[in-house]
Protein backbone atom coordinates (compact mmCIF):
# COMPACT_ATOMS: atom_id res chain seq x y z
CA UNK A 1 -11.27 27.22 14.52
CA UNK A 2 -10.68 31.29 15.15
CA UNK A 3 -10.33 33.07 12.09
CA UNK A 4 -6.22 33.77 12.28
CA UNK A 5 -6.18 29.81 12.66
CA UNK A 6 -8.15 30.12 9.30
CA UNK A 7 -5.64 32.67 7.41
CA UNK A 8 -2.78 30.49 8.51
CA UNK A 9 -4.02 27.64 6.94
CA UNK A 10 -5.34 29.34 3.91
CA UNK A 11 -2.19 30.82 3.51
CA UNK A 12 -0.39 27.47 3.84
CA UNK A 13 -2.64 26.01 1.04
CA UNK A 14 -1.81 29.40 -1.22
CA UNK A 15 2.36 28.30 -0.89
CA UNK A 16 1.75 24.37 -1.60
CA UNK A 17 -0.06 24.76 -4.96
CA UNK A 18 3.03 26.63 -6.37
CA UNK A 19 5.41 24.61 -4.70
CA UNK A 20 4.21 21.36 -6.17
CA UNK A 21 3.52 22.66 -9.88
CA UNK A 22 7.00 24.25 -10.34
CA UNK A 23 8.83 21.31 -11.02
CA UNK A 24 6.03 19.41 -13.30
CA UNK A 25 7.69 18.92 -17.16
CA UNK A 26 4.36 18.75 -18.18
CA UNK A 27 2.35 22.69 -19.91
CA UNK A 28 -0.74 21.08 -19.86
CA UNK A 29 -0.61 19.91 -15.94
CA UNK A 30 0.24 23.69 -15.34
CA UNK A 31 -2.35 25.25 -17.44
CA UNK A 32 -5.10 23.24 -16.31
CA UNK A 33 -4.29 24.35 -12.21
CA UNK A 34 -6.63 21.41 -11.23
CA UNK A 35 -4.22 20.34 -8.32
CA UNK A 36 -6.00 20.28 -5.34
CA UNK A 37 -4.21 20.74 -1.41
CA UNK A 38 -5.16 19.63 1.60
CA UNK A 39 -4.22 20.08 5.61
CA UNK A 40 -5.26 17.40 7.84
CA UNK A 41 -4.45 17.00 11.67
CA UNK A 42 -2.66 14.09 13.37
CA UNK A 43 -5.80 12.68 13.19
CA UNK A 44 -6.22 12.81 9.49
CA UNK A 45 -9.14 15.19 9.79
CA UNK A 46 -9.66 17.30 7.01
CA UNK A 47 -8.31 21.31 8.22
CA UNK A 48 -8.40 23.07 5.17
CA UNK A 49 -8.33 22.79 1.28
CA UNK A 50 -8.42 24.84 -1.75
CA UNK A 51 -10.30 22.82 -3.61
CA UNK A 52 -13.66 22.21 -1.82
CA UNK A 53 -14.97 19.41 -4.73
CA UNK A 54 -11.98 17.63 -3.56
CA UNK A 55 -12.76 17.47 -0.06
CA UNK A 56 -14.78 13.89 0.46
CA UNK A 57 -11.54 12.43 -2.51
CA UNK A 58 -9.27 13.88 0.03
CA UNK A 59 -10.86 12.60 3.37
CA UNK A 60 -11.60 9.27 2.28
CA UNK A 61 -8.46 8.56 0.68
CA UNK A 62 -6.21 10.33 3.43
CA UNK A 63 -8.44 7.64 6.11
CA UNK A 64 -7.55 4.90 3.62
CA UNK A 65 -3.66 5.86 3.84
CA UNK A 66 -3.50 6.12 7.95
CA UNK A 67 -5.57 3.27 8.79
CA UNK A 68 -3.42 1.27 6.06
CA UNK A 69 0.20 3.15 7.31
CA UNK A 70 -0.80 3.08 11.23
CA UNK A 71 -0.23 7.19 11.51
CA UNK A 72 3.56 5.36 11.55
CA UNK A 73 4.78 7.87 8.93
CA UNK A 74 8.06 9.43 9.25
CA UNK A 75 10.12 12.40 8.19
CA UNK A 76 10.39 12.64 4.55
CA UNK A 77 8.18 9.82 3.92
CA UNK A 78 5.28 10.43 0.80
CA UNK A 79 3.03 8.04 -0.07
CA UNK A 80 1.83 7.93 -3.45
CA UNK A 81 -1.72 6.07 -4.32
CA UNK A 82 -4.09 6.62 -7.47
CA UNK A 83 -6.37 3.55 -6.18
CA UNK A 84 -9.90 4.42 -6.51
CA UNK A 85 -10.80 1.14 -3.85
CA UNK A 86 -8.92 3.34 -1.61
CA UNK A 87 -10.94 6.51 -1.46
CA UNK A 88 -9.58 7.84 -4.69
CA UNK A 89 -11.60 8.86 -7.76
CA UNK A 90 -9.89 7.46 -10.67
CA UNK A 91 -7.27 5.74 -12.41
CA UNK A 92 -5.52 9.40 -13.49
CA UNK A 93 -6.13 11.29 -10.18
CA UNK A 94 -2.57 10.71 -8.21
CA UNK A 95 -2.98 11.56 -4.48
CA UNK A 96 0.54 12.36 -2.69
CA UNK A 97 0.63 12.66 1.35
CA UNK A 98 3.43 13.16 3.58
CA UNK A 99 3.93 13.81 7.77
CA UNK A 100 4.28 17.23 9.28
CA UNK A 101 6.00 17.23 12.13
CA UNK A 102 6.89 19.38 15.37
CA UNK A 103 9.68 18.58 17.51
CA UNK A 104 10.24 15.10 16.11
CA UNK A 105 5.99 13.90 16.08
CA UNK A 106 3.83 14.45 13.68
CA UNK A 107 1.34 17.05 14.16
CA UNK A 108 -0.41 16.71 10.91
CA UNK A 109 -0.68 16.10 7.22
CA UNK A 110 -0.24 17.88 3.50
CA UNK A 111 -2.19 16.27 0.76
CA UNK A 112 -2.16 16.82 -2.73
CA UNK A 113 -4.54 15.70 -5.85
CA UNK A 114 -2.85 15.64 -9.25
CA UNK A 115 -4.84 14.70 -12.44
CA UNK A 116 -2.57 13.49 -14.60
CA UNK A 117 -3.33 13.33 -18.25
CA UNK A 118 -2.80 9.58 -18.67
CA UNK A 119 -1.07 6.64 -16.74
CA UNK A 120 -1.83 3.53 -19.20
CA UNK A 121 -4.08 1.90 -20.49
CA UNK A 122 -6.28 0.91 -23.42
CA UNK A 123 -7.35 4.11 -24.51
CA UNK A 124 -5.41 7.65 -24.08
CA UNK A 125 -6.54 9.24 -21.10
CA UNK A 126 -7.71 6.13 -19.58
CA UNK A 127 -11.42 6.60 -19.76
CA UNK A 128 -12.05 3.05 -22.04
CA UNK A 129 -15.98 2.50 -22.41
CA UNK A 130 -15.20 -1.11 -23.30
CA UNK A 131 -12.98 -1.47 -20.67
CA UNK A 132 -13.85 -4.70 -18.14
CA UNK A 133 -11.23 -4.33 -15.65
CA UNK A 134 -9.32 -1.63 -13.77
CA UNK A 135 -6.34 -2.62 -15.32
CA UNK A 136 -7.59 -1.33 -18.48
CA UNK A 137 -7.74 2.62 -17.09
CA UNK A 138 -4.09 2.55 -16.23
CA UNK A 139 -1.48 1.68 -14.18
CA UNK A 140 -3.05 1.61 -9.98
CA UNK A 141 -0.47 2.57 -7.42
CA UNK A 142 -2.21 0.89 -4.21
């Protein structure tokens, strides 16, 4: 990848992060900045992100989502999974993925990690130590 290849993706990456915290109701989501973005290609390779300890939760879960979806997505689809048997990392880590396309096809992919502050559960924040099940953490979006 030539540098300018590089800038245009980085500065990609620099517009989504805004983008997707501007309309979140919630201070502490937007005072922690923890979201984490992601280009892939039409391949679901990994291009860029801005969040390099994200990387492998972005990969694998981005593989999980195309081999489940058939690289079938369309226009204005997004899919929405916080399953951590699908590549994810936990219960409160919501991954959101959606098609780019080019003259009707899709020529890659925008990810995005959110950790949200709690989805469920027995205990605030879903992190349980007595917890047995999944179910326990919070609600999983598979």
């Amino acid at each position: 990848m030539s540098e300018s290849q590089r800038d245009f993706l980085d500065s990609i990456l620099r517009a989504m992060r805004p983008a997707l915290m501007r309309p979140l109701a919630s201070q502490a989501l937007i005072d922690v900045k923890q979201i984490a973005c992601g280009l892939l290609d039409r391949q679901g390779r990994l291009l860029a992100t801005d969040h390099l300890g994200r990387a492998g939760t972005l990969h694998a879960t981005s593989a999980c989502i195309l081999d489940y979806f058939g690289h079938e997505l369309e226009s204005g689809d997004v899919v929405m999974t916080n399953d951590p048997y699908s590549g994810g990392t936990r219960i409160q880590d919501l991954t959101l993925l959606t098609p780019i396309q080019s003259k009707g096809r899709n020529v890659g992919y925008a990810m995005a990690v959110c950790p949200l502050p709690d989805l469920g559960g027995n205990a605030l924040g879903g992190n349980d130590p007595r917890a047995l099940e999944i179910w326990a953490e919070g609600i999983r979006v598979t």
